[in-house]
Coordinates of C-alpha atoms and ligand atoms in Angstrom, one line a residue:
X94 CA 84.8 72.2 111.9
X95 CA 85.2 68.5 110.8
X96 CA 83.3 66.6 108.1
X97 CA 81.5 64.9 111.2
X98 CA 77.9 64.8 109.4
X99 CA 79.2 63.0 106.7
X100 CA 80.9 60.1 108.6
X101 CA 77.9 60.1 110.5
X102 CA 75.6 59.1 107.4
X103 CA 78.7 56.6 106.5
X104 CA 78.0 54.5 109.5
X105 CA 74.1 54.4 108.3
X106 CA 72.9 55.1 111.8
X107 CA 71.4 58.4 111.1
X108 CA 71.4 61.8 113.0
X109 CA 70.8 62.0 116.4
X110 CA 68.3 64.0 117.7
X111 CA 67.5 65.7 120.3
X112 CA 67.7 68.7 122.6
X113 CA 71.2 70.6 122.3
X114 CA 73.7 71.9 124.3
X115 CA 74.9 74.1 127.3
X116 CA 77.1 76.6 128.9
X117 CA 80.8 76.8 128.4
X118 CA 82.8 78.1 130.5
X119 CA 81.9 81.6 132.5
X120 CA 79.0 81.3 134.9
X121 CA 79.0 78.8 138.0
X122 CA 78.3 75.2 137.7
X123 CA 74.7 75.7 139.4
X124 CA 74.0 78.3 136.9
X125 CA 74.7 76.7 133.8
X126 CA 72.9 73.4 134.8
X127 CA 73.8 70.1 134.0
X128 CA 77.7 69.3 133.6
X129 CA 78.9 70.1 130.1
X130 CA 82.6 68.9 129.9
X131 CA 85.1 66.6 131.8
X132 CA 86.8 69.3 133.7
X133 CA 83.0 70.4 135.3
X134 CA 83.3 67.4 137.6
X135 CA 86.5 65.1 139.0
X136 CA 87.3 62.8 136.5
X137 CA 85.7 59.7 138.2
X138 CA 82.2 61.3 138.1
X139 CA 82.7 62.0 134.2
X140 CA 83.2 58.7 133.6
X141 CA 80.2 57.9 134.9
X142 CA 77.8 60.3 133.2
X143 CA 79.6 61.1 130.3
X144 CA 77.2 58.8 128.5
X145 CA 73.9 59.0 130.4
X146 CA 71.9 61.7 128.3
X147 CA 69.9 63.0 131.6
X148 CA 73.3 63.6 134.2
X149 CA 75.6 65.1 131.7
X150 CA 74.1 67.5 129.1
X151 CA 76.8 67.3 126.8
X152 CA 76.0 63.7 126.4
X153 CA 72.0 64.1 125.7
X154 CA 73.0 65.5 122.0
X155 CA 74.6 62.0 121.4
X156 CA 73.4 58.9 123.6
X157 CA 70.1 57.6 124.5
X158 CA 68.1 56.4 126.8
X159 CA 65.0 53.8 126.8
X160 CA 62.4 52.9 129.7
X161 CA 60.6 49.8 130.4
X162 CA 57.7 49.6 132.2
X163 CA 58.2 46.5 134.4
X164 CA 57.0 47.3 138.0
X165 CA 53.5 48.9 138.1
X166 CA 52.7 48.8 142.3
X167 CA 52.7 51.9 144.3
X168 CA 53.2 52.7 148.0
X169 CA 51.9 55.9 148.2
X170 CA 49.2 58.3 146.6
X171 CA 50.6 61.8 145.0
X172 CA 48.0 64.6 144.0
X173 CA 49.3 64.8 140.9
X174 CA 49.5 61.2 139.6
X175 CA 46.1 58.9 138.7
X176 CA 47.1 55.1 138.6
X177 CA 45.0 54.5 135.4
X178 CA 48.5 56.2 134.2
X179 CA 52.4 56.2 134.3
X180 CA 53.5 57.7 137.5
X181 CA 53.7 61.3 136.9
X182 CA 57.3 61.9 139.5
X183 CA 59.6 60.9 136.5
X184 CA 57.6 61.0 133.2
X185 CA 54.2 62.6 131.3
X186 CA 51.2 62.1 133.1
X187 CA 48.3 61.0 130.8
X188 CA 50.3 58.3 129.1
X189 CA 50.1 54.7 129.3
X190 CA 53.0 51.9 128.9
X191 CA 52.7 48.9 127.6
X192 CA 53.6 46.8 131.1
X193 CA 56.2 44.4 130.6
X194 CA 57.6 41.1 132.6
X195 CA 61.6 40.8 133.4
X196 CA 62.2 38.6 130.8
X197 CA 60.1 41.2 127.9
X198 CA 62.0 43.9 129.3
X199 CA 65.3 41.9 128.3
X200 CA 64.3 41.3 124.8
X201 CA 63.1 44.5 124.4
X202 CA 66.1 45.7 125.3
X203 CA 68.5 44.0 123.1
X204 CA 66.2 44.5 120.6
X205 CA 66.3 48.6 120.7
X206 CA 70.6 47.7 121.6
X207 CA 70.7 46.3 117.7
X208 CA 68.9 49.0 116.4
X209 CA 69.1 52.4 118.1
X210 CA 73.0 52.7 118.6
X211 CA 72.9 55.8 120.4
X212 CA 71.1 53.5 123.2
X213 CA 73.9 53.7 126.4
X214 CA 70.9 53.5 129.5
X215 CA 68.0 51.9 130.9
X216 CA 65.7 53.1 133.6
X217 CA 62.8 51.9 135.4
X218 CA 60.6 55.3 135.8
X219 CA 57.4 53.9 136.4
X220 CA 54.4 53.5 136.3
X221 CA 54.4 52.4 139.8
X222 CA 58.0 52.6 142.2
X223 CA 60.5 50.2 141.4
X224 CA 62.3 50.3 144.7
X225 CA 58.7 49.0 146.1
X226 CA 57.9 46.8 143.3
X227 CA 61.3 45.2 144.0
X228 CA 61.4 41.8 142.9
X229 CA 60.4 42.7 139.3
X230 CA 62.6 45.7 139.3
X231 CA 65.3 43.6 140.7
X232 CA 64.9 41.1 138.2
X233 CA 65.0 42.8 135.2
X234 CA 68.1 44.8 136.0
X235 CA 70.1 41.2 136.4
X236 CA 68.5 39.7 133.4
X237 CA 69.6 43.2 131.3
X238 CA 73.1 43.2 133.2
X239 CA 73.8 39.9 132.1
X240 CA 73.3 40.5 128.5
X241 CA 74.5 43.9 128.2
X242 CA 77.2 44.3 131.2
X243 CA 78.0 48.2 129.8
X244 CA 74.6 49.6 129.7
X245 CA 74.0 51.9 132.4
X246 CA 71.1 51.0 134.9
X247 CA 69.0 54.0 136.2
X248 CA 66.3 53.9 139.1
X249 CA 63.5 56.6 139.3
X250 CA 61.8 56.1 142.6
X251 CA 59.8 57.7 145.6
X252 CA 62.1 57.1 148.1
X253 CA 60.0 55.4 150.6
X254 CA 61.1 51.9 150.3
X255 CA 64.5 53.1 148.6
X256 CA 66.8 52.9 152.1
X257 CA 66.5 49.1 152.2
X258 CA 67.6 48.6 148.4
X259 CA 70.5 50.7 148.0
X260 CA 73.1 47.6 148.9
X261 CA 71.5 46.4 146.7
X262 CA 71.8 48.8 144.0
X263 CA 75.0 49.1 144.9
X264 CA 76.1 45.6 144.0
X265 CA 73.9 45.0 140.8
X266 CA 76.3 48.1 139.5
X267 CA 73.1 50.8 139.2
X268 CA 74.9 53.9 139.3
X269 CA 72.2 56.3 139.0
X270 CA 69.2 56.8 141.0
X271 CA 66.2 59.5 140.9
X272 CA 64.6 60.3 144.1
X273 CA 60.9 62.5 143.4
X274 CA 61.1 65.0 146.5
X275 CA 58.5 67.6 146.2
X276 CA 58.9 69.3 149.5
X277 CA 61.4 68.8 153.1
X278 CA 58.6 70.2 155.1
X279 CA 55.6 68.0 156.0
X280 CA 53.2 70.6 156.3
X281 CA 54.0 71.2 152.3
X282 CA 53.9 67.6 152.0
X283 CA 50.4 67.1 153.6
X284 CA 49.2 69.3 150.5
X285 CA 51.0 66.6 147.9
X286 CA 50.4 63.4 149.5
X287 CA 47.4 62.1 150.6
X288 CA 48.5 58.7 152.1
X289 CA 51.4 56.7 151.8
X290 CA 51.8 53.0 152.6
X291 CA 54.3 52.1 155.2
X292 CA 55.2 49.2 157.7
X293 CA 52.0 47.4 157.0
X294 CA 49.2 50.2 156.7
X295 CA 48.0 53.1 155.2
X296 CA 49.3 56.6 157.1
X297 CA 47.7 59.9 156.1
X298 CA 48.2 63.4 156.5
X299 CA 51.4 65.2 158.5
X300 CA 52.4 61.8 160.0
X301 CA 52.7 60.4 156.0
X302 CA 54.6 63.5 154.9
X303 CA 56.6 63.4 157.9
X304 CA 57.7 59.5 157.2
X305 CA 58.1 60.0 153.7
X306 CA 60.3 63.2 154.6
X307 CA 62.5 61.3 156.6
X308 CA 63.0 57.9 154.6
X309 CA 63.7 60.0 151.1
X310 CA 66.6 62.3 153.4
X311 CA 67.8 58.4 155.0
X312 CA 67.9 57.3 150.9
X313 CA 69.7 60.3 149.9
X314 CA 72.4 59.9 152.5
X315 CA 73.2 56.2 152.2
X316 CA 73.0 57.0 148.1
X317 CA 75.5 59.2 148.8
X318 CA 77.5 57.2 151.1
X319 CA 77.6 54.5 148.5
X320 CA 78.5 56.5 145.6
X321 CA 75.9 56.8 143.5
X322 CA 75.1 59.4 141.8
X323 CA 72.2 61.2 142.5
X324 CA 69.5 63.4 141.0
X325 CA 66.5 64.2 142.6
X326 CA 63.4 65.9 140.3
X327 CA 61.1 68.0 142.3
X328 CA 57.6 68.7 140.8
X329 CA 56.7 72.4 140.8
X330 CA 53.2 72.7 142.1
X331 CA 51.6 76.7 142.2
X332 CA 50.8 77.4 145.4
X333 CA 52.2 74.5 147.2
X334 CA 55.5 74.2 147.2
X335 CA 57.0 77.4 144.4
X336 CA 58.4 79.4 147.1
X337 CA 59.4 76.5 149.3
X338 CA 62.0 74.8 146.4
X339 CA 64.9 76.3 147.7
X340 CA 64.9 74.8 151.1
X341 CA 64.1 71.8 149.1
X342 CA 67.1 71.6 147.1
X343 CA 69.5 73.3 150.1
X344 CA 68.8 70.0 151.8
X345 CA 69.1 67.6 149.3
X346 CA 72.4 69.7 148.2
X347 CA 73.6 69.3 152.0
X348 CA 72.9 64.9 151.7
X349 CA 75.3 65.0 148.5
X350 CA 72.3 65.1 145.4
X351 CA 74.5 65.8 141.8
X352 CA 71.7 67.0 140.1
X353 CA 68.3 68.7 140.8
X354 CA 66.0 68.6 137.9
X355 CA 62.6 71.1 138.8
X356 CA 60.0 69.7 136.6
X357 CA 56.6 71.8 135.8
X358 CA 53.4 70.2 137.0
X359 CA 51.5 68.9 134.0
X360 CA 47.7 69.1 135.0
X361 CA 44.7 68.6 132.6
X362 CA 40.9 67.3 134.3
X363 CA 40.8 64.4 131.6
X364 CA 43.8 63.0 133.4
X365 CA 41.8 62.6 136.4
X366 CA 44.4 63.6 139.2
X367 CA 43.1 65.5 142.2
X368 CA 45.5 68.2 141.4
X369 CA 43.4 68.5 137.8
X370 CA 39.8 68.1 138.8
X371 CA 40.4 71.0 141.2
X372 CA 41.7 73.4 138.2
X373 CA 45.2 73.9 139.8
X374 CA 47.3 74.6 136.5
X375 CA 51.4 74.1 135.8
X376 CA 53.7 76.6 135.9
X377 CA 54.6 79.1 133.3
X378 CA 57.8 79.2 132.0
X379 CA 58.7 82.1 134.0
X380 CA 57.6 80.7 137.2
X381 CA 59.7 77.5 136.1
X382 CA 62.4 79.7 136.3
X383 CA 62.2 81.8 138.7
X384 CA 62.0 78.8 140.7
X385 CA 65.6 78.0 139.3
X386 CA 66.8 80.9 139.9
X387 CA 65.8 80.6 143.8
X388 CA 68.0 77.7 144.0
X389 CA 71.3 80.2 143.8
X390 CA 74.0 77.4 144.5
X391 CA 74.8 73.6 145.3
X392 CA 73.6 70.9 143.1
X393 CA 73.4 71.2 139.9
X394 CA 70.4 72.3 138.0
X395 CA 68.7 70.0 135.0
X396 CA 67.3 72.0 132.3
X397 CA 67.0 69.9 129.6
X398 CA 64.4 67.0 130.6
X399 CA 61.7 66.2 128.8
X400 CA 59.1 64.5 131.2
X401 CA 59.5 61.5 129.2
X402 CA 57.1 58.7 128.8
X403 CA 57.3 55.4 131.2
X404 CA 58.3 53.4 127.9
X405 CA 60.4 56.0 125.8
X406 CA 63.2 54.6 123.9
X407 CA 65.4 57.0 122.0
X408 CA 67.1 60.6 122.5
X409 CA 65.7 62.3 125.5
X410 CA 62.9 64.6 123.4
X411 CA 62.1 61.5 120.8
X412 CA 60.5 58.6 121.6
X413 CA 60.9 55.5 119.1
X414 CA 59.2 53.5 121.7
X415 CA 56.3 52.4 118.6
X416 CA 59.0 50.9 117.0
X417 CA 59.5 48.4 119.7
X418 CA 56.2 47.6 121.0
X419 CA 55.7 43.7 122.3
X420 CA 54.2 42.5 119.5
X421 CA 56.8 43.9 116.9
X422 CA 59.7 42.2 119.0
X423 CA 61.7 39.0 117.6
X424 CA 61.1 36.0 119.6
X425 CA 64.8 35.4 120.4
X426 CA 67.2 38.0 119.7
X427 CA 70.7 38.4 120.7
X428 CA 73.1 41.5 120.7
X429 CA 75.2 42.4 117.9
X430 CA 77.9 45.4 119.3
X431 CA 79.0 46.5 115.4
X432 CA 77.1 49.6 114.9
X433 CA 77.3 51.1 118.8
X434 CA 80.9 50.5 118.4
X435 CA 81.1 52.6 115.0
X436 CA 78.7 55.0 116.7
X437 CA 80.8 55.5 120.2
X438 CA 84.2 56.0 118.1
X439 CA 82.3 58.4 115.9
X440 CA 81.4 59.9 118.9
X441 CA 85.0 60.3 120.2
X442 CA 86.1 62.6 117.2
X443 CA 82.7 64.8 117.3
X444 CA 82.6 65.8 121.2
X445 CA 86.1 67.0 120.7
X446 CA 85.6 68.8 118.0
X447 CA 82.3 70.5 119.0
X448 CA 84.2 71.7 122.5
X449 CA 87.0 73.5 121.2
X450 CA 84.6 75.0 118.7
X451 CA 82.7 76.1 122.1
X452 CA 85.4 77.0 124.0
X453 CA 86.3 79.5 120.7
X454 CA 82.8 80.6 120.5
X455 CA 82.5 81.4 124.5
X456 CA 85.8 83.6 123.7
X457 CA 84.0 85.4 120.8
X458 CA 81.4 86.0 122.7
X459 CA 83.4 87.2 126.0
X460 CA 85.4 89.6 123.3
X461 CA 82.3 90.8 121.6
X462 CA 80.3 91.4 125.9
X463 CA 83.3 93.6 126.6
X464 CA 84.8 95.4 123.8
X465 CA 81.4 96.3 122.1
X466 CA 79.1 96.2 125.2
X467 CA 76.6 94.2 123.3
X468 CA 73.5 93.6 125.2
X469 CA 72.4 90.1 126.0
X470 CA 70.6 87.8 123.3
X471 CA 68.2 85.5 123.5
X472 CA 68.2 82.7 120.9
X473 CA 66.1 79.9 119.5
X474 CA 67.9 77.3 117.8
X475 CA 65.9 74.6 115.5
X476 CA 68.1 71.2 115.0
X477 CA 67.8 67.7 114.8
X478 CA 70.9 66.9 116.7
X479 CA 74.5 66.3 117.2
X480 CA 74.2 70.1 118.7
X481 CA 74.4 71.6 115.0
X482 CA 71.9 74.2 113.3
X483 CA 70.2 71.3 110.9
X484 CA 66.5 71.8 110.8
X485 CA 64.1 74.2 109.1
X486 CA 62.4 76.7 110.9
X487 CA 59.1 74.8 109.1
X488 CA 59.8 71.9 110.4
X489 CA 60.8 72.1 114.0
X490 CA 59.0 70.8 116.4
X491 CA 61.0 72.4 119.9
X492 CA 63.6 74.8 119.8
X493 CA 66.3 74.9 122.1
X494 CA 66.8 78.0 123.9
X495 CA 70.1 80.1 124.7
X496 CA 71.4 82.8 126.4
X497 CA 74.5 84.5 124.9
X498 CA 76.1 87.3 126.7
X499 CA 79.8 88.2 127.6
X500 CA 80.0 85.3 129.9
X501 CA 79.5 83.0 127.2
X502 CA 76.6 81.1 125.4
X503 CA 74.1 79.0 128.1
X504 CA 71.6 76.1 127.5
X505 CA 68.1 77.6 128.9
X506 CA 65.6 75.5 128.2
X507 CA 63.5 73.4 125.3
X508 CA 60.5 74.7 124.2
X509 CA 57.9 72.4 122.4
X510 CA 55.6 73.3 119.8
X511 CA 53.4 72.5 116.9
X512 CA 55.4 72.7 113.4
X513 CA 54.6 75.6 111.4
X514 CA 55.0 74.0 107.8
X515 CA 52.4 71.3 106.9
X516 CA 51.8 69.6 103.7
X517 CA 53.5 72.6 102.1
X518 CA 51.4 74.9 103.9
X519 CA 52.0 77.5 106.7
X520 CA 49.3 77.1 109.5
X521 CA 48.9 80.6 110.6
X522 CA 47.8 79.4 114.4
X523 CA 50.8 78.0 114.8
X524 CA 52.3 81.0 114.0
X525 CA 50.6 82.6 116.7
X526 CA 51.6 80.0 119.0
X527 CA 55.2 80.2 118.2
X528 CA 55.4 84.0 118.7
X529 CA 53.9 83.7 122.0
X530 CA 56.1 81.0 122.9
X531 CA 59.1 83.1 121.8
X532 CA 58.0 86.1 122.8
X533 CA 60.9 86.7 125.1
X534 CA 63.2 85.5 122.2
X535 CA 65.3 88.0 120.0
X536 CA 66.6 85.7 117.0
X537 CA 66.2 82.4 115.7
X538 CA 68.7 80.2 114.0
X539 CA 67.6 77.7 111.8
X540 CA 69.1 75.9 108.8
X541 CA 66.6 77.6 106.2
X542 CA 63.1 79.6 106.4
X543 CA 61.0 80.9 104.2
X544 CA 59.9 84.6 102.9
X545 CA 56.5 84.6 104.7
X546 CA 57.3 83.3 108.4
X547 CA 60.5 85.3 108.4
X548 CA 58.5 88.7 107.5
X549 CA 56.1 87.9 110.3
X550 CA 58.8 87.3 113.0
X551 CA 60.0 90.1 112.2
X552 CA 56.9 92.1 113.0
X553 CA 56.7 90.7 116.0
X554 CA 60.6 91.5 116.4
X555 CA 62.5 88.3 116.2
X556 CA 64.8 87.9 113.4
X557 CA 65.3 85.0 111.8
X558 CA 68.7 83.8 110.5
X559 CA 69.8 81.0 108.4
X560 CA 73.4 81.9 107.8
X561 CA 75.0 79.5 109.4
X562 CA 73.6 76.2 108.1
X563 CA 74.9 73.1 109.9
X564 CA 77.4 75.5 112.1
X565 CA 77.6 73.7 115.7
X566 CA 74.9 76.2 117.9
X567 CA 77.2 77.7 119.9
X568 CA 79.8 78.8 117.3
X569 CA 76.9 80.5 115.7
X570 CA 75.3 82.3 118.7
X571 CA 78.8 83.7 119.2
X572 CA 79.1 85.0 115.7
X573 CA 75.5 86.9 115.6
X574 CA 76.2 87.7 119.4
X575 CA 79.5 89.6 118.3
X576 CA 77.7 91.2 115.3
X577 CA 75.2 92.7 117.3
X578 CA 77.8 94.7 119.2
X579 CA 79.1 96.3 115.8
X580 CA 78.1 99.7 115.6
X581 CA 75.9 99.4 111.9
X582 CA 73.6 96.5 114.2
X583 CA 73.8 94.2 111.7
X584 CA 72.8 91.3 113.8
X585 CA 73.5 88.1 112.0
X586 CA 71.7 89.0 108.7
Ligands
CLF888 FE1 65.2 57.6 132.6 FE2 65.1 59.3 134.5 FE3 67.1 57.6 134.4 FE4 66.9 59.6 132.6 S1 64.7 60.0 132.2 S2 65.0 57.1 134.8 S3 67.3 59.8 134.8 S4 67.3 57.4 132.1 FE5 65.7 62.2 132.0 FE6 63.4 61.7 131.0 FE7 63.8 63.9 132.4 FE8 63.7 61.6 133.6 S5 64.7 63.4 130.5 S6 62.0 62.5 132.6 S7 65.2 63.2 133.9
SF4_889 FE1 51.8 57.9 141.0 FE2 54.5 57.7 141.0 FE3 53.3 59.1 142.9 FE4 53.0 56.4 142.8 S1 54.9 57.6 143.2 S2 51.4 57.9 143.2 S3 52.9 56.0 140.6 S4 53.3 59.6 140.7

């Protein structure tokens, strides 16, 4: 392990937070989700997502990304999304941006470049589509490109007006697109979409879900046949479309999608979304993945979004965007490279350190699955960042889930929740919260706890371990992992 943390606090660009990391080596691409390390894809397709926080999971622990709000019309009406609001396809419904013009956008932008070094994308995500709202989308990407040539541009769209804009995309250099598809079969769709606008007037029912059907499988092929990389995020509706997600993502596997990111309905009545005046609730996290686990092979499957806000700037699972509002931003501003440079070189030394540290944990772990037969763990993790164990238990606000089992250590999921420690205090509520949010979770890891919550976790049988303080996650997963196949069960303690 290298002194990483401490060069890190040298450069005086502090940690980076948020969710951690994934699978090694020893299940399938599709299984472990998102890809981890260069040799998961050829090497041209690393280098274009080693830095983009939501199309490589390695590279969420250490790069950014930031939204702006900049195209707010809409060509369609989903059941799940009121227009008072962002658009719910690609970020949390409920929420509302502050709306921006191309050239605010720009100066935004720079503006979070000279301060949030970790910053390496920019996507338009709503509210409203930006492949409809084309002009302003358009224009903002040129005005970004121009001062900021290596930030990576990201589109989260519809699809319905997305098959005329893709040469476009293609020459303003936006190499990643998001295409919202929520269902291949009309019928489903009719259930989702109300109306959609198209050449010129309003189309309801089967013949809208059928045109929006085909013009989002039309986008994903010419995507596809101009190389850019693809996710598509699929909202999981109960009772809609649950059991009908894996013909969904066979088909956009088949038109060449990289990544396929199920996403769980959020639905509360104050939102005012048809889907939440009629009651119908969001997944559970179990339905969430049971859904995943329907979609046995082809693209790759996102775990690790975190239905981010229209305007978020920051690590996917913070947003900073406060910090940067309109009124807060310089009138003139240009871009000064010196801290993302420290910050990408610093970056450099810490990924290669952190992988061989996984690829030795993975091999712990396979030793400990088949010499000792330990049984499979479940683990939450509490950190800040940089995929180490550095955050109380007290003080977490989302732990990051694993699986560890003679295969290796796998990235499961983030799970949000209220922090237990405040003003000193432990809020007993929150305690119940977390055991039920954990209540499929053997063992925590966290950098310290205290007498109290430990004792109760463990009546509700989770241990809680804070032996491995500022250990990167997976090297310590692997070490409790092997314990617990000694014969005295120590487990980590
Ligand atoms: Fe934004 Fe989306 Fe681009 Fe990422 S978010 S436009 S692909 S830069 Fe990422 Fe946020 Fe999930 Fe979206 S975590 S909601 S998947
Ligand atoms: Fe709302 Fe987005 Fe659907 Fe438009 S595409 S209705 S903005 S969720």
């Amino acid at each position: 392990m290298s002194a990483d943390v401490i060069r890190l606090a040298d450069l005086k660009i502090g940690s980076p937070r948020g969710p951690r990391r994934p699978a090694k080596g020893g299940c399938s691409a599709a299984a472990c989700g998102a890809p981890a390390k260069p040799e998961d894809v050829p090497a041209a397709t690393w280098a274009k997502i080693q830095d983009h926080p939501c199309f490589a999971e390695e590279a969420h622990h250490y790069f950014a990304r930031m939204h702006v709000a900049v195209a707010p019309a809409c060509n369609m009406q989903c059941n799940y999304c009121n227009r008072r609001y962002d658009c719910a396809n690609e970020s949390r419904p409920g929420v509302v941006s502050e709306r921006l013009t191309p050239d605010e956008a720009a100066r935004k932008v720079i503006a979070v470049a000279n301060e949030v070094p970790q910053l390496a994308v920019l996507g338009i995500a709503g509210p409203g589509d930006g492949a409809y709202d084309w002009a302003r989308t358009k224009a903002t990407f040129e005005r970004v490109h121009a001062e900021l040539p290596d930030l990576k541009l990201c589109l989260s769209t519809n699809g319905l007006a997305l098959p005329e804009r893709v040469d476009e995309l293609k020459e303003m250099n936006v190499a990643h697109v998001t295409v919202t598809i929520n269902m291949v079969d009309p019928a489903v769709g009719a259930a989702i979409y109300p109306w959609i606008f198209y050449q010129g007037r309003r189309r309801t029912g089967l013949e809208a879900a059928r045109i929006l059907h085909e013009r989002q499988m039309e986008s994903l092929e010419r995507l596809a046949a101009a190389d850019i990389l693809v996710k598509v995020n699929s909202v999981l509706i109960p009772g809609i479309n649950e059991a009908h997600m894996a013909d969904v993502h066979a088909a956009v596997t088949a038109r060449g999608a990289f990544l396929h990111n199920i996403m769980p309905l959020i639905s509360a009545p104050e939102h005012g979304t048809a889907f939440g005046l009629e009651g119908r609730r969001g997944p559970t996290a179990a339905e969430l993945q049971e859904a995943q686990a329907s979609c046995g092979g082809g693209a790759r499957l996102m775990r690790h979004c975190r239905q981010c806000r229209a305007d978020a700037v920051g690590m996917l699972g913070e947003d900073r965007g406060q910090e940067f509002t309109l009124d807060q931003l310089p009138d003139e501003v240009s871009f000064d490279p010196t801290e993302r440079d420290a910050y990408r070189a610093w970056v450099e030394v810490e990924r290669a350190d952190r992988r061989e540290a996984a690829a030795a944990a993975d091999a712990e772990a396979g030793t400990a699955g088949a010499t000792a037969a330990a049984p499979p763990l479940r683990v939450a993790v509490c950190t800040k960042g940089g995929g180490r164990i550095n955050a109380h238990f007290g003080k977490t606000e989302e732990f990051q889930i694993y699986d560890v089992d003679a295969d290796g250590v796998r990235f499961v999921a983030p799970r949000r929740i209220d922090t237990y420690c405040v003003g000193g205090r432990g809020d007993e509520k929150v305690m119940a919260a977390i055991k039920d949010a954990l209540a499929d979770v053997q063992m925590i890891l966290c950098e310290r706890i205290g007498k109290r919550p430990r004792r109760e976790l463990a009546v509700a049988g989770i241990a809680a371990v804070d032996a491995f303080p500022l250990a990167y996650i997976e090297t310590a997963i692997a070490a409790v992992y092997a314990r617990t196949g000694r014969a005295d069960g120590t487990a980590g303690a």
